[in-house]
Coordinates of C-alpha atoms in Angstrom, one line a residue:
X22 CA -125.0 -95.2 -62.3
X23 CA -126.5 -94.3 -58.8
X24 CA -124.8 -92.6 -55.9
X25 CA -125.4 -94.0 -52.4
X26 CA -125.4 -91.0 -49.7
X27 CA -122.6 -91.1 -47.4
X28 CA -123.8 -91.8 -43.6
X29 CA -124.1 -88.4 -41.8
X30 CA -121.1 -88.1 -39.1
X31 CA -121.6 -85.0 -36.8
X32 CA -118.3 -83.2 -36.9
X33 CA -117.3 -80.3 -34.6
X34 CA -117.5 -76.6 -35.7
X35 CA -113.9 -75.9 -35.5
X36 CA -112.8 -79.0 -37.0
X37 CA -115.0 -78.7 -40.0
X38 CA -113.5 -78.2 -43.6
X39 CA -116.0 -76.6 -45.9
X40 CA -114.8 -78.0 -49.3
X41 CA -116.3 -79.5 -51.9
X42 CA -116.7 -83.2 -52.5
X43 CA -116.5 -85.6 -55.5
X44 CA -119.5 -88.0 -55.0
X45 CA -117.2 -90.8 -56.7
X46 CA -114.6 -90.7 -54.2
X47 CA -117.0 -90.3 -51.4
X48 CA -119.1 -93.4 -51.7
X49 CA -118.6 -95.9 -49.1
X50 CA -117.8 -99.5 -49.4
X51 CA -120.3 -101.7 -48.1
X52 CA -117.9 -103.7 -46.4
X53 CA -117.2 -100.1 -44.0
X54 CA -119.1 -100.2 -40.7
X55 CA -122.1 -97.5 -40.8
X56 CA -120.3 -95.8 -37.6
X57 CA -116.8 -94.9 -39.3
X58 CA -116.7 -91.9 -40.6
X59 CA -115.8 -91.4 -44.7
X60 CA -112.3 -90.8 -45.9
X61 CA -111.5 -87.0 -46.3
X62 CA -112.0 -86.5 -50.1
X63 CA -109.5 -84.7 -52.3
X64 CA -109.5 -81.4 -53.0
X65 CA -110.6 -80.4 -56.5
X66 CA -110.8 -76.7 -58.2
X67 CA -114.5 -75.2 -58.6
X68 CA -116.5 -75.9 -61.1
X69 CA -118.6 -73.2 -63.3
X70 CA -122.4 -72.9 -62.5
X71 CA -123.7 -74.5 -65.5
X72 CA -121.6 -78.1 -64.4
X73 CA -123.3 -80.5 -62.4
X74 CA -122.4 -79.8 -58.7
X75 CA -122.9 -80.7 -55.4
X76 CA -123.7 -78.2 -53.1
X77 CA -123.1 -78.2 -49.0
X78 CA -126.6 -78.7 -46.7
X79 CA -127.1 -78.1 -43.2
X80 CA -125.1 -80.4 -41.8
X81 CA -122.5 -80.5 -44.6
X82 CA -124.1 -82.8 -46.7
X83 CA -123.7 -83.2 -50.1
X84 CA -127.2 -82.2 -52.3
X85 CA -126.5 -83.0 -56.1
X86 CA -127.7 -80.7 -58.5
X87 CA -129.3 -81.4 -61.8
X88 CA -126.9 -80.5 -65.1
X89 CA -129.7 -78.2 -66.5
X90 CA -130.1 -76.6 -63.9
X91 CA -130.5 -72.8 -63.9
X92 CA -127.5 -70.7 -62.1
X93 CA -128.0 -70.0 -58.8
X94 CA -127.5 -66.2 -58.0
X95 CA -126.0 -67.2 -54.5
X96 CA -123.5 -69.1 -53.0
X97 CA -125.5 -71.4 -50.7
X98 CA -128.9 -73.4 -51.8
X99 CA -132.3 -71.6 -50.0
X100 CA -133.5 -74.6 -47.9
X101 CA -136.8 -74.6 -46.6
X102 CA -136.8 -73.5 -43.0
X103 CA -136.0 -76.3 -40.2
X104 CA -138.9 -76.7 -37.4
X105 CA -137.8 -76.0 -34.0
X106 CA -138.9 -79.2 -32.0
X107 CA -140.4 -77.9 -28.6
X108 CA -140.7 -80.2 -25.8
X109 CA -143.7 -82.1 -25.1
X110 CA -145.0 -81.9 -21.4
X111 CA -144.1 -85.9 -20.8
X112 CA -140.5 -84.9 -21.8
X113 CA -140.1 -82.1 -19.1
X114 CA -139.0 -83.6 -15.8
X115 CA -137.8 -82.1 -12.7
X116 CA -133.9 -81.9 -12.3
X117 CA -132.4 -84.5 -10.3
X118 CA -129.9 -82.8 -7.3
X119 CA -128.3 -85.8 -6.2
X120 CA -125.7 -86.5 -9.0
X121 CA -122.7 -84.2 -10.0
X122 CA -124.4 -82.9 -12.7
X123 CA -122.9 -83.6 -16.5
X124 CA -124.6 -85.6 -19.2
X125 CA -124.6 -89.4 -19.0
X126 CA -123.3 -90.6 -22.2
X127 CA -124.1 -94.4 -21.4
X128 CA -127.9 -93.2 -21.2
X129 CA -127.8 -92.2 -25.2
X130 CA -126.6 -95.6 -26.4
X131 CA -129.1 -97.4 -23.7
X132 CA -132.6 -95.6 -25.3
X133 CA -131.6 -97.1 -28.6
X134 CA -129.9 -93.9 -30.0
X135 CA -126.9 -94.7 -31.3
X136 CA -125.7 -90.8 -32.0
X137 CA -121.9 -90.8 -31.1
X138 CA -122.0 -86.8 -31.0
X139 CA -125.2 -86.5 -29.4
X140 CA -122.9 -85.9 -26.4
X141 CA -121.0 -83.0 -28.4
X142 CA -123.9 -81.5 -29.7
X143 CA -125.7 -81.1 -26.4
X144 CA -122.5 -79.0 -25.7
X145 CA -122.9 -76.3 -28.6
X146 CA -125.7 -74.1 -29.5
X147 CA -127.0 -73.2 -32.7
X148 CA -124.6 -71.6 -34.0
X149 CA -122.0 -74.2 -32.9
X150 CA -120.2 -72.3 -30.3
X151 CA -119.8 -74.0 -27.1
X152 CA -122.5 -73.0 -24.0
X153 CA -121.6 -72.1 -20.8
X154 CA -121.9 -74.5 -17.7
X155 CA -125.1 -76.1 -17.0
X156 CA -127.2 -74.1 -13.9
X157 CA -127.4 -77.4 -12.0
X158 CA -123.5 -77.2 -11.5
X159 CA -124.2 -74.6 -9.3
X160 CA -125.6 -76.8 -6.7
X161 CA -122.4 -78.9 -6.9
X162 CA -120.3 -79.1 -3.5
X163 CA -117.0 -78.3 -3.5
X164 CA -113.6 -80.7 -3.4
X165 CA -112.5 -81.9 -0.4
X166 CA -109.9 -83.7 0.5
X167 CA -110.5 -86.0 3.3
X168 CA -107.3 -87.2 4.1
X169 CA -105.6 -83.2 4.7
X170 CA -105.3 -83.7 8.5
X171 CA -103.9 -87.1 8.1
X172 CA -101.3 -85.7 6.0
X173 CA -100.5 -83.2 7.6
X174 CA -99.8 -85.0 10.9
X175 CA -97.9 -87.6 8.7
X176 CA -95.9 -84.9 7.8
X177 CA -95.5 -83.8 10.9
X178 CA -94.9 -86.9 12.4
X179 CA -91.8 -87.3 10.0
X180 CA -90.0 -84.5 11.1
X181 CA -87.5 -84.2 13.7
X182 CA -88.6 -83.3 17.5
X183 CA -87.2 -79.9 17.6
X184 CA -89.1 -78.8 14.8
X185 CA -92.5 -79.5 16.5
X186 CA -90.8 -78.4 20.0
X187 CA -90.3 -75.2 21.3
X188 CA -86.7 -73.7 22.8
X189 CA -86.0 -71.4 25.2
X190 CA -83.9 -68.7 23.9
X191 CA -83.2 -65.4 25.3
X192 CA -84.4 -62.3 23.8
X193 CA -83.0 -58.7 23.5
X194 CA -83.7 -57.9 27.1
X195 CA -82.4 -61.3 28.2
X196 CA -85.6 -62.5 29.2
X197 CA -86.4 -66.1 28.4
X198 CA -89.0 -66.5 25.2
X199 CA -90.3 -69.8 23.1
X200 CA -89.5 -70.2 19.9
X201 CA -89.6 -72.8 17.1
X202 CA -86.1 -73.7 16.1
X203 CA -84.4 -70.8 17.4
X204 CA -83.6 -68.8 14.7
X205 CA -81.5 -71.5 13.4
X206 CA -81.3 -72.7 10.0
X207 CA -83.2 -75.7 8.9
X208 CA -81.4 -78.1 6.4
X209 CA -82.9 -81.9 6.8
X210 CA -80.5 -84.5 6.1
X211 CA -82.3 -85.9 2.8
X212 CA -81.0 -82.7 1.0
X213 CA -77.7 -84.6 1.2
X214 CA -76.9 -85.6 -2.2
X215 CA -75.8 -89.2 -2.4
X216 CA -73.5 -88.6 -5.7
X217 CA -71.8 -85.4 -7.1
X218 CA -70.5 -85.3 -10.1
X219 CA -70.0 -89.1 -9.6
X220 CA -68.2 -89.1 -6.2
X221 CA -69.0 -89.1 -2.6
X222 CA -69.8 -85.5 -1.5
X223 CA -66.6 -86.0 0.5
X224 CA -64.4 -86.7 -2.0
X225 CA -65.8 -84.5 -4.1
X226 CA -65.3 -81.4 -1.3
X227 CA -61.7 -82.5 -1.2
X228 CA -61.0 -82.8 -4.5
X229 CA -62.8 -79.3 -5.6
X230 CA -59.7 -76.6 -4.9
X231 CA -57.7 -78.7 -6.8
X232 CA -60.2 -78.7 -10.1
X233 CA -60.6 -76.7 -13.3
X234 CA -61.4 -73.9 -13.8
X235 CA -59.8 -72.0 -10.9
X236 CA -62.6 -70.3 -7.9
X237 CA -63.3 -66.6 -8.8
X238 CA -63.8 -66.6 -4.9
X239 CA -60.4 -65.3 -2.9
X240 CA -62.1 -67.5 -0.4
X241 CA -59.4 -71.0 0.6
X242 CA -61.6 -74.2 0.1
X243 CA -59.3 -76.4 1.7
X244 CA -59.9 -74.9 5.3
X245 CA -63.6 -74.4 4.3
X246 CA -66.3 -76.8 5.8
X247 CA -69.0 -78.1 3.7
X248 CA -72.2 -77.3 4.9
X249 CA -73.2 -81.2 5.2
X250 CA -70.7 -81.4 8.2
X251 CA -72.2 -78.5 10.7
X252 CA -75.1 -80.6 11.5
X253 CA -74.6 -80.8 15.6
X254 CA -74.8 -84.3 16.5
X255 CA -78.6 -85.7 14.9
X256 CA -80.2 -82.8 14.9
X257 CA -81.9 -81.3 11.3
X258 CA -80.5 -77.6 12.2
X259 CA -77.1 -76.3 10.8
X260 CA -74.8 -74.6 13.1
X261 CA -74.0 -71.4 13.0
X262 CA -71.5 -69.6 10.9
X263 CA -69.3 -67.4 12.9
X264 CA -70.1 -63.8 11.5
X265 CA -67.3 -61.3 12.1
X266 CA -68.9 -58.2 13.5
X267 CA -68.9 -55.5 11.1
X268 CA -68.3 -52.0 12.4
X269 CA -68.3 -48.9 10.3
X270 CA -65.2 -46.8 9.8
X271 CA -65.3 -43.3 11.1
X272 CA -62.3 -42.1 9.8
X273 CA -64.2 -41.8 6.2
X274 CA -66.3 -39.2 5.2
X275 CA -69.4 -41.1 3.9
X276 CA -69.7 -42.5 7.4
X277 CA -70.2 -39.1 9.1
X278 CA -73.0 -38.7 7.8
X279 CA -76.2 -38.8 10.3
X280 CA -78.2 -42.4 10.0
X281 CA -75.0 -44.0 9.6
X282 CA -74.7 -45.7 13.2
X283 CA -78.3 -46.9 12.9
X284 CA -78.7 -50.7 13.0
X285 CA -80.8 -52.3 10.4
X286 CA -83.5 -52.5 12.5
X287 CA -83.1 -49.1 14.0
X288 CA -83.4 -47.9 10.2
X289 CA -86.4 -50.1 9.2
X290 CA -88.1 -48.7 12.1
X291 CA -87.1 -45.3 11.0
X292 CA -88.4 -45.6 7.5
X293 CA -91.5 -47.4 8.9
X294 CA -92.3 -44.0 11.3
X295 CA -91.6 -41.6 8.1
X296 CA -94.1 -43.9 5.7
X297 CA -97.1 -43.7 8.7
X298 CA -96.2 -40.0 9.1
X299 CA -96.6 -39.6 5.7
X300 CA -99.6 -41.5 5.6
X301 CA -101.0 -39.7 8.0
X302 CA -100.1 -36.6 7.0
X303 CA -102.4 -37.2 3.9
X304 CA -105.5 -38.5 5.4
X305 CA -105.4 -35.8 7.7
X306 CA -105.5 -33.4 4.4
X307 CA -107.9 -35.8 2.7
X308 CA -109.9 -35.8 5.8
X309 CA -109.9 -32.1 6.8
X310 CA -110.0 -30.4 10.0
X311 CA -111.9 -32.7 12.2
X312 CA -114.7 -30.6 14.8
X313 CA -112.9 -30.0 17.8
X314 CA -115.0 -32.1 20.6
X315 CA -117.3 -30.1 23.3
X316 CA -116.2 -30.0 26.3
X317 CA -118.3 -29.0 29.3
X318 CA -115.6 -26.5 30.8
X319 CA -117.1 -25.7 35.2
X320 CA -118.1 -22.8 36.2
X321 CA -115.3 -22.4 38.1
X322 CA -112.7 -22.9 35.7
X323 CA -114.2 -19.2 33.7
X324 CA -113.0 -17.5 36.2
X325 CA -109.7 -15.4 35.8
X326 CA -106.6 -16.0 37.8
X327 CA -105.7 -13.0 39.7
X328 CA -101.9 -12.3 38.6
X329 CA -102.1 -8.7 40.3
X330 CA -99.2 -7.7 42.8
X331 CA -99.4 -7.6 46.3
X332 CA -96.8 -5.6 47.8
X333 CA -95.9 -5.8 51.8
X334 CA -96.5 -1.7 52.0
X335 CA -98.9 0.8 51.1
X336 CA -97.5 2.4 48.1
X337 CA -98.8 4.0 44.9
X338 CA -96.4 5.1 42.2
X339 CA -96.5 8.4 40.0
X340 CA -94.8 10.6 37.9
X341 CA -91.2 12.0 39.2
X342 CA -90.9 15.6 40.6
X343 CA -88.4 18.3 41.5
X344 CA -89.0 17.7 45.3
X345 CA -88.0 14.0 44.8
X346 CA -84.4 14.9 43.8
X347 CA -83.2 14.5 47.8
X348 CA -84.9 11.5 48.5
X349 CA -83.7 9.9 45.2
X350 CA -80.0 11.3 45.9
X351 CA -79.5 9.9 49.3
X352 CA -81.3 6.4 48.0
X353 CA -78.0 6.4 45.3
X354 CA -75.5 7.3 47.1
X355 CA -76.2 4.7 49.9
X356 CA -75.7 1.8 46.8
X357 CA -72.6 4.1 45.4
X358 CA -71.0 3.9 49.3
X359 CA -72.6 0.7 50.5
X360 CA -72.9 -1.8 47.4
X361 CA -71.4 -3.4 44.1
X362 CA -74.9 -2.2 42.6
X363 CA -73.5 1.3 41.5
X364 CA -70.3 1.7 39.3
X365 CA -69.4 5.3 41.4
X366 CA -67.0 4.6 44.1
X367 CA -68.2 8.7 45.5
X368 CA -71.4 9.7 46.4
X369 CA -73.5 12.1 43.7
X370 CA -74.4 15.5 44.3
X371 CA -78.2 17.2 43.8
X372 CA -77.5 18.9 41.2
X373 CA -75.9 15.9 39.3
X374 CA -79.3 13.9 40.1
X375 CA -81.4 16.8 39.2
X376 CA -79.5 17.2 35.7
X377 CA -80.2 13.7 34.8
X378 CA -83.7 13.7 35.5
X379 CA -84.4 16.4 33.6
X380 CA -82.5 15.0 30.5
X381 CA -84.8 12.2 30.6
X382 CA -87.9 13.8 31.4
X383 CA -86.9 15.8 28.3
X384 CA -86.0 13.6 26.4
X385 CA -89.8 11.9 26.6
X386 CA -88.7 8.8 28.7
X387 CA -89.8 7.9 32.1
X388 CA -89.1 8.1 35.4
X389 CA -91.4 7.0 38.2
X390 CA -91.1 6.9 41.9
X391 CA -93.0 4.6 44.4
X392 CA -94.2 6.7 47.3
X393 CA -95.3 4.8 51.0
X394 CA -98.6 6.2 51.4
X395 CA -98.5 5.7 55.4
X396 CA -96.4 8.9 55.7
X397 CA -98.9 10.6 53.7
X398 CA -100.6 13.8 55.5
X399 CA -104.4 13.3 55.3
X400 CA -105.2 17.2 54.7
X401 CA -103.1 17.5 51.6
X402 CA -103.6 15.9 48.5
X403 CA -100.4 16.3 46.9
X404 CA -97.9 17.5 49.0
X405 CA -94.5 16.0 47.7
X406 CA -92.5 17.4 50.4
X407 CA -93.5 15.5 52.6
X408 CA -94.2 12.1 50.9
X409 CA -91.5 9.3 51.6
X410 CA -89.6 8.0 48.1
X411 CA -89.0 4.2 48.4
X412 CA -87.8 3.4 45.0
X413 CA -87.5 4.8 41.7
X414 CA -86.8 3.0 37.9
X415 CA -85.9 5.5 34.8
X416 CA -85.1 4.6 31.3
X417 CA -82.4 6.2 29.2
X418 CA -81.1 5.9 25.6
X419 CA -77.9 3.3 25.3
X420 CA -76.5 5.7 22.7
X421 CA -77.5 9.0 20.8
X422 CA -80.6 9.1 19.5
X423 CA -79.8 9.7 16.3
X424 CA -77.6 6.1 16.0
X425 CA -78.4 3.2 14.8
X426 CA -79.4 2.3 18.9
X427 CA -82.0 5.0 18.5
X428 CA -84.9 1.9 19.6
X429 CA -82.7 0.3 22.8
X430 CA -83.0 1.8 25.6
X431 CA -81.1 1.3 29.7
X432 CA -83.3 0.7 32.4
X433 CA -81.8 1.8 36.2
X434 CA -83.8 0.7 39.5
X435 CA -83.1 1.1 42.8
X436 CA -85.5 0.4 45.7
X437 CA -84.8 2.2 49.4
X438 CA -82.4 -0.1 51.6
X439 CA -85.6 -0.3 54.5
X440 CA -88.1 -1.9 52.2
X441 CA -86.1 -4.3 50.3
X442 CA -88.1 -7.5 49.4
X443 CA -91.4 -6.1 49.9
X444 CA -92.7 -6.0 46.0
X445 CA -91.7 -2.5 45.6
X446 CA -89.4 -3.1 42.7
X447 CA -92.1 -5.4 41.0
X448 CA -94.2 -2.8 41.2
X449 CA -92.0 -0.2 39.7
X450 CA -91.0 -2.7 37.1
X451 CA -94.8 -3.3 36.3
X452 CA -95.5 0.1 35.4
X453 CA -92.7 0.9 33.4
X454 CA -93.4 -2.4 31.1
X455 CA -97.3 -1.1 30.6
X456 CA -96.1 2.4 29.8
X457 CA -93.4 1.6 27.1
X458 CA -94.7 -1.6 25.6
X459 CA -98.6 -1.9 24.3
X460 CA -98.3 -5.6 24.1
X461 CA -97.6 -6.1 27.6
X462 CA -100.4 -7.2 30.2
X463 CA -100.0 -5.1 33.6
X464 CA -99.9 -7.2 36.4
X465 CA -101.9 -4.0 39.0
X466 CA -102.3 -4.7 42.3
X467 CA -101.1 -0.7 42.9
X468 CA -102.3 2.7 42.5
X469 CA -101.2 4.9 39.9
X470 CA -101.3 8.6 40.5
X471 CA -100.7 11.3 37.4
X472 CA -101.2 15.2 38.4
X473 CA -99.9 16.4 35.9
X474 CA -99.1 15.9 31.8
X475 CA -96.3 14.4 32.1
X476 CA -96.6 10.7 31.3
X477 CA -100.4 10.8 30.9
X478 CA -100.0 9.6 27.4
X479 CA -97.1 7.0 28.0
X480 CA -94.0 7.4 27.0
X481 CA -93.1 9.8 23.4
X482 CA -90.6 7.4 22.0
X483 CA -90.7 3.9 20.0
X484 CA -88.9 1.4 22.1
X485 CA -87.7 -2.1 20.9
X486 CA -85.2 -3.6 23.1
X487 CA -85.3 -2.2 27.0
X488 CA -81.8 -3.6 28.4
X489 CA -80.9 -4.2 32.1
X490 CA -77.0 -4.2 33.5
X491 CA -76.8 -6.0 36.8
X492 CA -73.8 -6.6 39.1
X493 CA -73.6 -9.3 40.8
X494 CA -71.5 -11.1 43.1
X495 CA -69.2 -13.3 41.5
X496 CA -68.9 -15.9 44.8
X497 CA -73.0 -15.7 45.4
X498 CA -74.5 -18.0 43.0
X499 CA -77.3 -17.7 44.8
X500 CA -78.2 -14.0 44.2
X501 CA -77.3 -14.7 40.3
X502 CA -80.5 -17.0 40.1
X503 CA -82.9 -14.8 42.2
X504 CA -82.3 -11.9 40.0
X505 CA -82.7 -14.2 36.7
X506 CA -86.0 -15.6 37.9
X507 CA -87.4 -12.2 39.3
X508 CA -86.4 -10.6 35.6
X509 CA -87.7 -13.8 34.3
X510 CA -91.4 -13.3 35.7
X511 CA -91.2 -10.1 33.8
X512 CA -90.6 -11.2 30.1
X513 CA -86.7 -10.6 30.5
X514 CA -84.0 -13.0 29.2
X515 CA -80.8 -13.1 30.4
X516 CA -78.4 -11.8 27.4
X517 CA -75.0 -12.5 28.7
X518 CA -72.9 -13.2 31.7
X519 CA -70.1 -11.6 31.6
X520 CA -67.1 -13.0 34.4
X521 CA -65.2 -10.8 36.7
X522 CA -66.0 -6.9 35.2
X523 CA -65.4 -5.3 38.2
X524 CA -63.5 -5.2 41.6
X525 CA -65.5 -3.0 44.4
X526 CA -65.7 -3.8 48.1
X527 CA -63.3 -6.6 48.0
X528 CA -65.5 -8.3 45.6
X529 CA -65.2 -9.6 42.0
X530 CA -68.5 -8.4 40.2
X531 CA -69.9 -10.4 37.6
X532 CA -72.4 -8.1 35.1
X533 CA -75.8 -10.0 33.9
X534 CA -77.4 -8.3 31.0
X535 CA -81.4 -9.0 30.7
X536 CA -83.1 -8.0 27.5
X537 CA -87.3 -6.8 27.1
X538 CA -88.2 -6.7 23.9
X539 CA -91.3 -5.0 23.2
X540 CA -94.1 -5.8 20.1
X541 CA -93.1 -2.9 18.6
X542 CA -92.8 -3.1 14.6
X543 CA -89.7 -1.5 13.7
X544 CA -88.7 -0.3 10.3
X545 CA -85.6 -1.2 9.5
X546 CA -84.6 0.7 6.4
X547 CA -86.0 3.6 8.0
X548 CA -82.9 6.3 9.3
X549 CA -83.3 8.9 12.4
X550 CA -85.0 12.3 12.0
X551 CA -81.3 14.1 13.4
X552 CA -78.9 11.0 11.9
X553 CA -75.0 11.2 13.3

């Protein structure tokens, strides 16, 4: 009995089955056409190596194998290797651009072969995995529809006017704007339904408080509206709902709270800001320190301001001395007698001048006088008798100094009644800042005499806090900002103002207080040499 080999049928790598066949069961009738492909065979248990057996080729085949046969010491037959048919130089043609691309399956069957996979196995490479896209797809255009601007203005054409039209609306600043629709919402009239739950959508909004199971919402459906019915007139645009405005209640505590009153917007604008400064914050980090740019600064510009004073008289300030105690006494007592400037209601003797001098001149404070040099003799150098005192400023401690107020300090100036406003007291004031406080720039303009040692080092004390009592008119306002902006120029800030001290003169007296502090670094732990 002879077996008739099955016709070969390509099948697909990952649709093959890799079993063994009974070459009984897998003969073909002759009445089957050659192109069908043989009914799956049955599956049968292995069979020992010395049995007759059919073993799998290439192209899952069966090979029959002699009875007698030797074992074979592998699983799979050795077959003898398969030539690789390289193309012939009449087979290579050039590649044709002008199709799509794609194998033409009706070619195959019209060269006479009548391979049905040829198609499938042009798709797969040797070891039946599929291959990528051919490279003459690349040249492929790319899909387009034709018809996308006739759609689109069919589209458009089907819509309602105001959709396609703009409307003048008025915008926060009531200024007139154009914009599509307005803001308003857009509900076409197809989105009608016809039917609900098989009613009219009128009856059925009717008949809907009324059904089972109850609303959850405490909202009353019989004096609602359904949506269908806000249309305004043919329009595809619902009207709008009437929004109570919401307001937030003060009265609670959670609403106190800062960022509460902001409006949406407000607050999306807010977070916006912090996200950018952040933002920025980080590429500025990232970025570093960016080179500041050169600027071409003129010539002229180098030059320094001159900030010196420039008094109306020819003075020059010095040191105080025991033939200034007259001049100084009678310059007192014409504010004590005269003016709200001085808290004495009698004039001062010499002696009580001369005694408070000398405390602070003991004490290591200053005092300095302004002197007019016009009434200067020429033939003596330093004849104080005979100088004229204009004005005079003095510091003294504002309590013992062996309190806690050991570093604060009272400052007393007086200019002479015939040379008021003619920069006498700014000069005064100038030199006492540059003796007491290193970190103070000296404005100049002056001279600055000092025969003898006192003062020619500065001052011998540490001073902080230099404070200045000033009486003032309590009708004149006027004189209450001159005296702040001339103690202002100076790097002294008004303290206090304290109303209606005093009564002198008829007057009600107001006191200013003006602080100096200097750069001084004061220890604070620290406790007087002599404490209280």
């Amino acid at each position: 009995m002879t077996t008739t080999s099955p016709t070969p049928c390509f099948i697909p790598p990952h649709l093959r089955k890799r079993t063994t066949t009974d070459p009984a069961t897998s003969a073909k009738s002759p009445a089957s056409s050659s192109l069908e492909p043989p009914a799956p065979a049955p599956k049968s248990p292995p069979s020992p190596p010395s049995s007759p057996e059919l073993v799998l080729g290439a192209w899952d085949e069966p090979v029959p194998v002699a009875a007698n046969a030797p074992p074979r010491n592998s699983k799979w037959p050795k077959q003898p290797p398969r030539r690789t048919p390289w193309p012939k130089n009449r087979d290579m043609r050039p590649v044709d651009h002008s199709s799509d691309g794609g194998v033409d399956c009706w070619e195959n069957f019209s060269n006479g072969n009548s391979d049905p996979d040829r198609d499938v196995k042009q798709l797969i490479d040797w070891e039946g995995k599929w291959l990528p896209a051919p490279e003459q797809w690349n040249d492929r255009n790319g899909f387009t529809d034709r018809h996308f601007r006739d759609n689109i203005e069919a589209w458009i054409n089907s819509t309602h006017k105001e959709c396609t039209e703009f409307i003048i609306v008025e915008d926060a600043a009531n200024l007139p704007t154009k914009e599509f629709g307005a803001g308003r919402e857009l509900a076409p009239r197809f989105w009608i339904p016809v039917r609900i739950d098989g009613s009219a959508p009128q009856q059925f909004w009717e008949s809907l408080p009324t059904r089972a199971p109850k609303p959850l919402s405490e909202v009353d459906l019989a004096e609602a509206q359904p949506w269908w019915d806000t249309y305004p007139d043919a329009t595809p645009y619902l009207s709008p709902l009437d929004v109570p405005e919401a307001r937030v209640d003060a009265r609670e505590e959670e609403n106190r709270r800062p960022g509460v009153s902001l409006s949406s917007i407000e607050t999306g604008e807010k977070i916006k800001r912090a996200k950018q400064a952040r933002i920025d914050r980080i590429m500025a980090k990232r970025n570093g320190p960016s080179p500041a740019p050169k600027v071409e600064v003129p010539p002229e510009a180098l030059i320094v301001p001159d900030i010196s004073l420039r008094p109306k008289v020819n003075i020059y300030l010095r040191p105080v001395s025991p033939t200034d105690v007259a001049q100084i006494t009678d310059i007192y007592n014409y504010y004590v007698t005269n003016t709200i400037k001085a808290n004495e209601f009698n004039a001062r003797s010499h002696t009580h001048i001369a005694g408070r001098i000398n405390d602070i001149i003991n004490c290591g404070l200053p005092w300095i006088v302004a002197v007019d040099k016009a009434l200067q003799p020429a033939n003596h150098l330093f004849n104080f008798v005979h100088e004229k005192i204009v004005g005079f400023v003095s510091l003294d401690d504002h309590c013992d100094p062996g309190s806690m107020y050991r570093f604060t300090y009272e400052m007393e100036m007086f200019v002479h009644p015939g040379y008021l406003n003619k920069g006498v007291g700014k000069c005064l004031l100038d030199r006492l800042l540059s003796i007491v406080n290193t970190g103070y720039t000296a404005k100049r303009g002056y001279e600055w005499r000092c025969p003898g040692e006192y003062l020619r080092n500065d001052a011998g004390r540490v001073i902080k806090t230099i404070n200045v009592t000033v009486p003032l008119d309590h009708d004149n306002v006027d004189e209450i900002k001159w005296v702040t902006a001339f103690f202002r120029a100076f790097d002294f800030r008004k303290s206090g103002h304290l109303m209606k001290m005093a009564y002198k003169l008829g007057k009600t007296v107001d006191v200013c207080i003006y602080q100096h502090h200097t750069t001084e670094e004061i220890n604070s732990n620290a406790i007087p040499q002599r404490p209280l």
